[in-house]
Short mmCIF file of C-alpha atoms in Angstrom, two decimals:
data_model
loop_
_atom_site.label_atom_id
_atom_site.label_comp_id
_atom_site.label_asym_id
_atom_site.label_seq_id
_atom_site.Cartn_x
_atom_site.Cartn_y
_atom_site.Cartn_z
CA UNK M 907 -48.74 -49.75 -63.38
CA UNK M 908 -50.93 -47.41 -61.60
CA UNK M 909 -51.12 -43.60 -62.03
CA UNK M 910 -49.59 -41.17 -59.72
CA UNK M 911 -52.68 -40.38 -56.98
CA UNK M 912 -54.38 -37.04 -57.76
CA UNK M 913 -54.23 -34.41 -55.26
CA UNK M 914 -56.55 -34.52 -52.39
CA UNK M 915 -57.93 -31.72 -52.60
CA UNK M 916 -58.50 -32.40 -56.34
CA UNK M 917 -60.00 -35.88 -55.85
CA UNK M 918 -62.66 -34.57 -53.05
CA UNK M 919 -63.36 -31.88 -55.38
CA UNK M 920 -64.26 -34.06 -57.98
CA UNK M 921 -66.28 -35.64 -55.80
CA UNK M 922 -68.28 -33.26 -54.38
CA UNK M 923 -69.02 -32.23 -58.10
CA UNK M 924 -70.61 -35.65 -57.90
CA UNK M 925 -72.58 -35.65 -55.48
CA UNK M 926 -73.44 -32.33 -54.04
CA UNK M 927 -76.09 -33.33 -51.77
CA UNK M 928 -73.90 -35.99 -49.59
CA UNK M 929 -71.59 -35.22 -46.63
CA UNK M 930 -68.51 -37.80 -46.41
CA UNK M 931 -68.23 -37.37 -42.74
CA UNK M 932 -65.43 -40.10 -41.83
CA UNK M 933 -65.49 -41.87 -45.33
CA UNK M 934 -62.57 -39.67 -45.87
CA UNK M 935 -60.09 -41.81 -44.15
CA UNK M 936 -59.96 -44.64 -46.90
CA UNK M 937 -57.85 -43.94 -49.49
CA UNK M 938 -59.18 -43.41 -53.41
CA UNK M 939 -59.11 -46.04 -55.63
CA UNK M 940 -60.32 -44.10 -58.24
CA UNK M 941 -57.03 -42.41 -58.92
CA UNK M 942 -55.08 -44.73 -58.64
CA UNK M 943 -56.30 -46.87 -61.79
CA UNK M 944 -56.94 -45.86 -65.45
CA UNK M 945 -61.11 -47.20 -65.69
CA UNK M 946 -63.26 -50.00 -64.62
CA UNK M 947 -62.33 -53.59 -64.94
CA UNK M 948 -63.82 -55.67 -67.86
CA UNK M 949 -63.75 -59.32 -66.94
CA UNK M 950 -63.35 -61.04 -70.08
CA UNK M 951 -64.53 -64.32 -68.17
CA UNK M 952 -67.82 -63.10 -66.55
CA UNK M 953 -70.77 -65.50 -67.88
CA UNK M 954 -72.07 -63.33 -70.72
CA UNK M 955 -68.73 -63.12 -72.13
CA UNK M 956 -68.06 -66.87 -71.90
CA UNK M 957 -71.55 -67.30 -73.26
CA UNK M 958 -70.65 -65.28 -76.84
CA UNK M 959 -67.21 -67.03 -76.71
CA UNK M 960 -68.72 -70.41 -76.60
CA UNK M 961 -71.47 -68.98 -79.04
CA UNK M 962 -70.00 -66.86 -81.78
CA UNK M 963 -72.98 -68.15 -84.17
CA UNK M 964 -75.61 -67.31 -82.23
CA UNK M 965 -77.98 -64.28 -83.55
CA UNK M 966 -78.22 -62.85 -79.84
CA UNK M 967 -74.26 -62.86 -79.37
CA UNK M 968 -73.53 -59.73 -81.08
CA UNK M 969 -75.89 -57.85 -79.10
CA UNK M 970 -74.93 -59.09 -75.73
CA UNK M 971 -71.04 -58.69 -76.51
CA UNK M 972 -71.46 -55.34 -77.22
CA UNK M 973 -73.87 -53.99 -74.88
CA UNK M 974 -73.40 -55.95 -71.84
CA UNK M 975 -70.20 -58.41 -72.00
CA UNK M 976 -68.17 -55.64 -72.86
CA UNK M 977 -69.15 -53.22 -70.04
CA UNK M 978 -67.49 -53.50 -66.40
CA UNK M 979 -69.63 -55.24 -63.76
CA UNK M 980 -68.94 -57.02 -60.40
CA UNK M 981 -68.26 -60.69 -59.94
CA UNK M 982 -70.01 -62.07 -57.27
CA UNK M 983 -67.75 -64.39 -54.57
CA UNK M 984 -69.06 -66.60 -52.35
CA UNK M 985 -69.36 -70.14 -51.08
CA UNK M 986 -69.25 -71.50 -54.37
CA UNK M 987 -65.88 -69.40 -55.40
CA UNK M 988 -63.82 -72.04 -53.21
CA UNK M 989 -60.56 -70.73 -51.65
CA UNK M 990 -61.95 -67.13 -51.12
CA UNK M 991 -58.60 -65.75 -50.75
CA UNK M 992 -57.12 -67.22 -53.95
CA UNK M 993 -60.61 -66.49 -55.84
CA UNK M 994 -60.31 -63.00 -55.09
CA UNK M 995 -56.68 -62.79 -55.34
CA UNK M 996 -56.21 -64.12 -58.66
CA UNK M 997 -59.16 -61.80 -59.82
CA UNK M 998 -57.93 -58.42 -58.26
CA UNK M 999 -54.88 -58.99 -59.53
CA UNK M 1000 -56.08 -59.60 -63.08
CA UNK M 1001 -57.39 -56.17 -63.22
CA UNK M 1002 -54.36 -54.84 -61.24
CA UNK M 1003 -52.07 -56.03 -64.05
CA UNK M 1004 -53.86 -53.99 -66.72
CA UNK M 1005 -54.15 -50.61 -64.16
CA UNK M 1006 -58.13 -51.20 -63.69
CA UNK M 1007 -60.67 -51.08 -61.08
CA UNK M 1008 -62.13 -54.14 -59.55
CA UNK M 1009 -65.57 -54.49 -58.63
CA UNK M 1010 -66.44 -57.46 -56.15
CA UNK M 1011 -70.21 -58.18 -54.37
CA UNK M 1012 -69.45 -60.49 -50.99
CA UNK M 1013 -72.50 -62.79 -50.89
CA UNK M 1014 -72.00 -65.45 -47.86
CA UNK M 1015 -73.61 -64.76 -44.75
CA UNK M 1016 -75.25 -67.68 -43.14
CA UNK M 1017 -78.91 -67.28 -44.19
CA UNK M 1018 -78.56 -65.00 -46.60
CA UNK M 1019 -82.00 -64.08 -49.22
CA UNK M 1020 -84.02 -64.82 -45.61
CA UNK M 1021 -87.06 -63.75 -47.18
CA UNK M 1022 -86.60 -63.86 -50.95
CA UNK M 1023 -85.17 -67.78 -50.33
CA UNK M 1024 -83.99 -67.85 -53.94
CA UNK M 1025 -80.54 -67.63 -53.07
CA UNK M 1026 -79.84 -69.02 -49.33
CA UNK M 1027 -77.24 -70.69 -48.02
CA UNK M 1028 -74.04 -68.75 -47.08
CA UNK M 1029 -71.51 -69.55 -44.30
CA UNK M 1030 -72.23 -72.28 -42.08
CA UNK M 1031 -71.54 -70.44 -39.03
CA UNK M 1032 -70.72 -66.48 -37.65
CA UNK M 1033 -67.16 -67.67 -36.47
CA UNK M 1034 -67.06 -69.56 -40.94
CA UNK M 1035 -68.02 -65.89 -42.38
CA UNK M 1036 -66.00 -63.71 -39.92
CA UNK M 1037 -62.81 -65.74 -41.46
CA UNK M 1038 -63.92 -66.23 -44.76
CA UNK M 1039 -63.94 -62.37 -45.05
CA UNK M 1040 -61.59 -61.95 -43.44
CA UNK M 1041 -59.24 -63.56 -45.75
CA UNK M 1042 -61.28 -61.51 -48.52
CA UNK M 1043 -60.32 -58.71 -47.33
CA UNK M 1044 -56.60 -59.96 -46.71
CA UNK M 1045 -56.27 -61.26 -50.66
CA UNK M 1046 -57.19 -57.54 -51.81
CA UNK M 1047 -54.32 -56.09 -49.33
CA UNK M 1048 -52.98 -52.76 -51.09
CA UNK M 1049 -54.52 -52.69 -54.36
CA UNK M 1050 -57.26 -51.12 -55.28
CA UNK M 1051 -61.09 -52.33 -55.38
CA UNK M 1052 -64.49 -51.38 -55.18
CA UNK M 1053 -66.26 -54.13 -52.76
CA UNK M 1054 -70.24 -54.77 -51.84
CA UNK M 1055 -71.02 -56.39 -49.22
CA UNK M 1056 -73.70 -58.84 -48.96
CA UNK M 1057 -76.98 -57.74 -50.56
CA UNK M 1058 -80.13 -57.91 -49.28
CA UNK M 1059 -78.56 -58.35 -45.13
CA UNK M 1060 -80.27 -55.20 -43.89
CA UNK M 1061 -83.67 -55.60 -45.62
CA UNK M 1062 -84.37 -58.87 -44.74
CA UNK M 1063 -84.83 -58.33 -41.07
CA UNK M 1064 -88.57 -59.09 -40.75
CA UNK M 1065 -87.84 -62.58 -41.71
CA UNK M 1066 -85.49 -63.15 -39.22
CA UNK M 1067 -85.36 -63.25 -35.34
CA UNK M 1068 -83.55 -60.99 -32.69
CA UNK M 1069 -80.56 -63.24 -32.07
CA UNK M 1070 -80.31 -63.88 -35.96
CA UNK M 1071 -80.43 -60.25 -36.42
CA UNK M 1072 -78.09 -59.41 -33.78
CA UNK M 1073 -75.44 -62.02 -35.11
CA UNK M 1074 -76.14 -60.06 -38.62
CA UNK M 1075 -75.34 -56.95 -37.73
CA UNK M 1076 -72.12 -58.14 -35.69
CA UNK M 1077 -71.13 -60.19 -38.62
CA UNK M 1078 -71.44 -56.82 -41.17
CA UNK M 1079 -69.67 -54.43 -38.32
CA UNK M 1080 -66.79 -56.76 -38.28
CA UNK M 1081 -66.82 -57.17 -41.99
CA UNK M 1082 -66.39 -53.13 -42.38
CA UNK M 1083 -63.77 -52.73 -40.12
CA UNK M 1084 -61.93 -55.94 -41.99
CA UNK M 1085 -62.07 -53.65 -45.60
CA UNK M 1086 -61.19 -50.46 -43.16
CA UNK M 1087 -57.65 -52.07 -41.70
CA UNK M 1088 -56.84 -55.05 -44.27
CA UNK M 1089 -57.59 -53.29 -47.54
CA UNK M 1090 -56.94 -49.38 -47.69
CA UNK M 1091 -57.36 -48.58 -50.84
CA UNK M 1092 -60.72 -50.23 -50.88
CA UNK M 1093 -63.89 -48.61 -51.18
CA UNK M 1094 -66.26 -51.21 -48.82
CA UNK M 1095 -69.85 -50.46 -49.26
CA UNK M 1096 -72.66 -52.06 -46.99
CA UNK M 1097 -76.02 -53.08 -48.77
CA UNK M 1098 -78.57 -50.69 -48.44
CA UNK M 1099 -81.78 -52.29 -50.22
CA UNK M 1100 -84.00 -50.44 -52.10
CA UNK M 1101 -86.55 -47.51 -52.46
CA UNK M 1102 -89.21 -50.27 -52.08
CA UNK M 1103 -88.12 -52.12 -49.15
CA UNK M 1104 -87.59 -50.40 -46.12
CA UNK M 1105 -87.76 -46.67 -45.26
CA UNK M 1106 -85.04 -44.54 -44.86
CA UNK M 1107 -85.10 -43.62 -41.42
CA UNK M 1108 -84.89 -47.09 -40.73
CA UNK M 1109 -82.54 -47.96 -42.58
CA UNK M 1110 -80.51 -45.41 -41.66
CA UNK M 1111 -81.20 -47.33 -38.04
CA UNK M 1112 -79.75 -50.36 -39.20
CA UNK M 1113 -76.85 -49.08 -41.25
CA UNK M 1114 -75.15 -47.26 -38.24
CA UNK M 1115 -75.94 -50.19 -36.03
CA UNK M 1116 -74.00 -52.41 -38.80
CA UNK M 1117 -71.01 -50.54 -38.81
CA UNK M 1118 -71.01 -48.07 -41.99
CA UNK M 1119 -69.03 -45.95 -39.86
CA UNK M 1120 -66.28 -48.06 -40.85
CA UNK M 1121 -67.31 -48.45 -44.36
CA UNK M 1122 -67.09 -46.00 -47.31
CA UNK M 1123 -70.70 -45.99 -47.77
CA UNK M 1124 -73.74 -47.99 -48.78
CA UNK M 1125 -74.89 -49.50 -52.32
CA UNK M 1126 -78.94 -49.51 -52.96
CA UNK M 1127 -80.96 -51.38 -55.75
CA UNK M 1128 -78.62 -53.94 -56.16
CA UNK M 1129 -79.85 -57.03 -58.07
CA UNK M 1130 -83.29 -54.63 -58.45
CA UNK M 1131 -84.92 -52.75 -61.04
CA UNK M 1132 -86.14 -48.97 -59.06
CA UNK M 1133 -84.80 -45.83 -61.21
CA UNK M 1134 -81.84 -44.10 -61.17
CA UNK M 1135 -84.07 -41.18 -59.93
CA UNK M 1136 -85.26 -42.92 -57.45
CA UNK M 1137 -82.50 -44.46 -55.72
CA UNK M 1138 -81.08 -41.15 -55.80
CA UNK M 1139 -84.00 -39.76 -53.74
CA UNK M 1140 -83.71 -42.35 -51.20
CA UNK M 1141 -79.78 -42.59 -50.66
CA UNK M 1142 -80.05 -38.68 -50.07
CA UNK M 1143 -82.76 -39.75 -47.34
CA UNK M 1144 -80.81 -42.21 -45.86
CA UNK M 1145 -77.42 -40.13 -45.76
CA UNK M 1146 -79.23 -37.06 -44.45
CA UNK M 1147 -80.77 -39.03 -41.80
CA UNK M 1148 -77.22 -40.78 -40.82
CA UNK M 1149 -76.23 -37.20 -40.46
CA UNK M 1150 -79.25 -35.72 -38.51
CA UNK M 1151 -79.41 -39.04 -36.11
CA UNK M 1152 -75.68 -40.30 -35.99
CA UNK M 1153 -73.71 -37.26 -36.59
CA UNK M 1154 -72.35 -38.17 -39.79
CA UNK M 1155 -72.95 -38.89 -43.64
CA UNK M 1156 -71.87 -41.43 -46.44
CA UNK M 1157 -71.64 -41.79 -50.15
CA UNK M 1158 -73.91 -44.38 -51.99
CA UNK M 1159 -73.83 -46.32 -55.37
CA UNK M 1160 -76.11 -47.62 -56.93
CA UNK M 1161 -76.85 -50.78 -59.16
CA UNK M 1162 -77.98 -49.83 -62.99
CA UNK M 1163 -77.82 -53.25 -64.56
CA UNK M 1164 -81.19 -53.89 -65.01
CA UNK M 1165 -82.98 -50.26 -64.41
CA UNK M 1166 -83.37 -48.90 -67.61
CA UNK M 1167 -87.15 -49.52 -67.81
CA UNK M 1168 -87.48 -48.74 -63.74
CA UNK M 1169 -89.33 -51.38 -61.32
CA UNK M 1170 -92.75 -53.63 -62.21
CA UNK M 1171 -93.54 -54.45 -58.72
CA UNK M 1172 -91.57 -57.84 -59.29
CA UNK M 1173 -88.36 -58.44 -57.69
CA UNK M 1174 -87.52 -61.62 -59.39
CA UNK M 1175 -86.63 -61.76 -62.94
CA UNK M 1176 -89.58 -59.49 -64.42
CA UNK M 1177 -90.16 -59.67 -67.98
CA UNK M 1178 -89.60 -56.21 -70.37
CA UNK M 1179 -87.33 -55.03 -68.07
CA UNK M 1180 -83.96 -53.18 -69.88
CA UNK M 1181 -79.87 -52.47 -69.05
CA UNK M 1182 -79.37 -49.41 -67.45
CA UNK M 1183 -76.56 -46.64 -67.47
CA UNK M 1184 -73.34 -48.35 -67.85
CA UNK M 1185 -70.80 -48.47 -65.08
CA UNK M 1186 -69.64 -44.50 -64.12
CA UNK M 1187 -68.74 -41.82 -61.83
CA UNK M 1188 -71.53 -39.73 -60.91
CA UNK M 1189 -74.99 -39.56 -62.15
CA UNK M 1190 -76.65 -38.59 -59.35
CA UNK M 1191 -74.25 -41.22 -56.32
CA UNK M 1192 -70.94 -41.65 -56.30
CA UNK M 1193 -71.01 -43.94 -58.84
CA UNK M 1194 -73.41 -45.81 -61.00
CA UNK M 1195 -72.35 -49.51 -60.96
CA UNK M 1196 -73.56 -52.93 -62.90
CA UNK M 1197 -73.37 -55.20 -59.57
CA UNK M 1198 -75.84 -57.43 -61.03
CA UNK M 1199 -75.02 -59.35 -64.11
CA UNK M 1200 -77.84 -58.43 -67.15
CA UNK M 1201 -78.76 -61.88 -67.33
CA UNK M 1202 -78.63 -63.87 -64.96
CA UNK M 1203 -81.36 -65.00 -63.27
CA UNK M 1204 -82.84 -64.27 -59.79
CA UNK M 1205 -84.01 -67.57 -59.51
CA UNK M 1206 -87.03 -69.73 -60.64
CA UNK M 1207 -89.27 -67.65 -61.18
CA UNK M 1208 -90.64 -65.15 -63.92
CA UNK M 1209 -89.43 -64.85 -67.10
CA UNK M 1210 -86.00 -67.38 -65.79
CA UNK M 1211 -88.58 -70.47 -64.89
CA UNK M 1212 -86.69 -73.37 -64.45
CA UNK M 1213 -83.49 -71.80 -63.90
CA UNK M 1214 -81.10 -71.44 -60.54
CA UNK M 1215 -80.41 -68.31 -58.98
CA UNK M 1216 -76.97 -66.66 -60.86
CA UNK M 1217 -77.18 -68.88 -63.89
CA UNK M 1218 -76.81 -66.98 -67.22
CA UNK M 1219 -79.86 -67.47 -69.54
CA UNK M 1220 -78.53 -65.54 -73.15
CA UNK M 1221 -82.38 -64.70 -73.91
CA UNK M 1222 -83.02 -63.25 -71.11
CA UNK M 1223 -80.23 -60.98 -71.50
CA UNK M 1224 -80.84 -60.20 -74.95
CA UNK M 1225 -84.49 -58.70 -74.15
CA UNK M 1226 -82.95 -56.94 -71.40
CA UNK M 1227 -80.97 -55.29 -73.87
CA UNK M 1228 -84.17 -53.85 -76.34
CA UNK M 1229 -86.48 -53.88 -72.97
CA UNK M 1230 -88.55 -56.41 -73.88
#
């Protein structure tokens, strides 16, 4: 199904094109995904879309079909996705069968959201997560995929202790190097944060220590609402401090679900907040990616009161479409 890989030389070309301010030091020893598909995956089962199908009358559905159910996006996996290695198995291969790109967030660390709380819970144990993603890895094998790994783990540090912290950063190390030898034409990257959160020297500190060595890079503003501009700013920062400190440099994505108006000072679910730049190559990181889903909610709180962290509220998402 797939297309014949481009040439090498032509694919890191293209890249650098991309992204002329970032070194890919050692990232070039995982193969491209890129080339070897024909787009981004459009998963005509993420919430928004089941929300129009199960909706057709609404007034909001044509507006949230066409400007966010329609676009690619990541699905989210984690201990509510039950058998991890069927759950992503069955969905990498649905996008494998029509010669697309998968996009996957891995979101089950124990603890995990240690200072936000709206979305803890995770594995129940380091030995639980170190198999469950293992076997996520393992279900993606050969094909290709685009893969996050757990948002928010290197930003949440000052709500945790030293032997938390230290099981954290074991836990993400291992994780890389699972992506690295299980899944080779995966792209891995490790959650950075966000222009807001912690600075870039640091965590520039705590990506090496994690193990983005192994990785292809590092993913900022996921789930968040800082500009394009911004992000871009900071993920040149953080590279060309992994370069100046560590001796080597990495590509970055970043999240544009839920950008278009830039950050409020609010974190979770702001109000008049809009969709960003859909899903590309380029634009200022590697790639520009919707990892979080244009409505649904960050928990209760804001303008998604009442609601559960990850649950799909249609008005929400509707706004987020006009920026209001």
């Amino acid at each position: 199904m797939r297309r014949p890989a481009r040439p090498l030389l032509a694919v890191a070309a293209a890249l650098a094109v991309a992204v002329p301010t970032i070194l890919f030091g050692s990232s070039a020893a995982h193969a491209d995904p890129i080339s070897q598909t024909s787009g981004f995956y459009v998963n005509p089962n993420s919430s928004p879309a089941s929300w129009v199908a199960a909706n057709p009358g609404d007034g909001r559905a044509n507006a949230i079909r066409t400007a966010i159910a329609q676009k690619p996006m990541a699905s989210w996996f984690g201990n509510w996705s039950g058998d991890i290695g069927s759950a992503v198995g069955n969905y990498v291969g649905a996008a494998d069968a029509v010669d697309k790109l998968p996009l996957l967030v891995a979101y089950n660390l124990p603890g995990r959201d240690a200072c936000g709380g709206h979305s803890g819970g995770g594995a129940g144990s380091v030995a639980a997560y170190d198999a469950w993603i293992s076997a996520f890895a393992g279900a993606i094998g050969n094909r290709p995929a685009v893969v996050v790994l757990e948002p928010d783990s290197l930003g949440d540090f000052n709500c945790m202790n030293q032997g938390q912290i230290n099981d954290r950063v074991g836990m993400l190390s291992r994780a890389a190097n699972q992506f690295r030898t299980r899944a080779p034409n995966t792209w891995a990257y490790l959650d950075a944060g966000n222009p807001g959160w912690v600075d870039a020297r640091t965590m520039a500190q705590r990506l090496n220590s994690a193990g983005v060595g192994n990785a292809h890079g590092f993913a900022l503003n996921v789930s968040n609402y800082f500009t394009t501009g911004e992000n871009t700013n900071y993920g040149n920062n953080v590279a060309n401090t992994l370069r100046s400190s560590y001796g080597y440099s990495k590509p970055f994505v970043i999240d544009t679900s839920r950008n278009g108006n830039g950050a409020n000072g609010q974190w979770c679910n702001p109000g008049g907040r809009r969709i960003g730049t859909p899903t590309q190559m380029g634009g200022g990181a590697e790639m520009l990616l919707w990892l979080k889903t244009p409505g649904e909610s960050d928990g209760n709180c804001g303008v998604g009161s009442g609601s559960s962290a990850g649950q799909f509220l249609p008005e929400v998402a509707y706004k987020m479409v006009y920026g209001y």
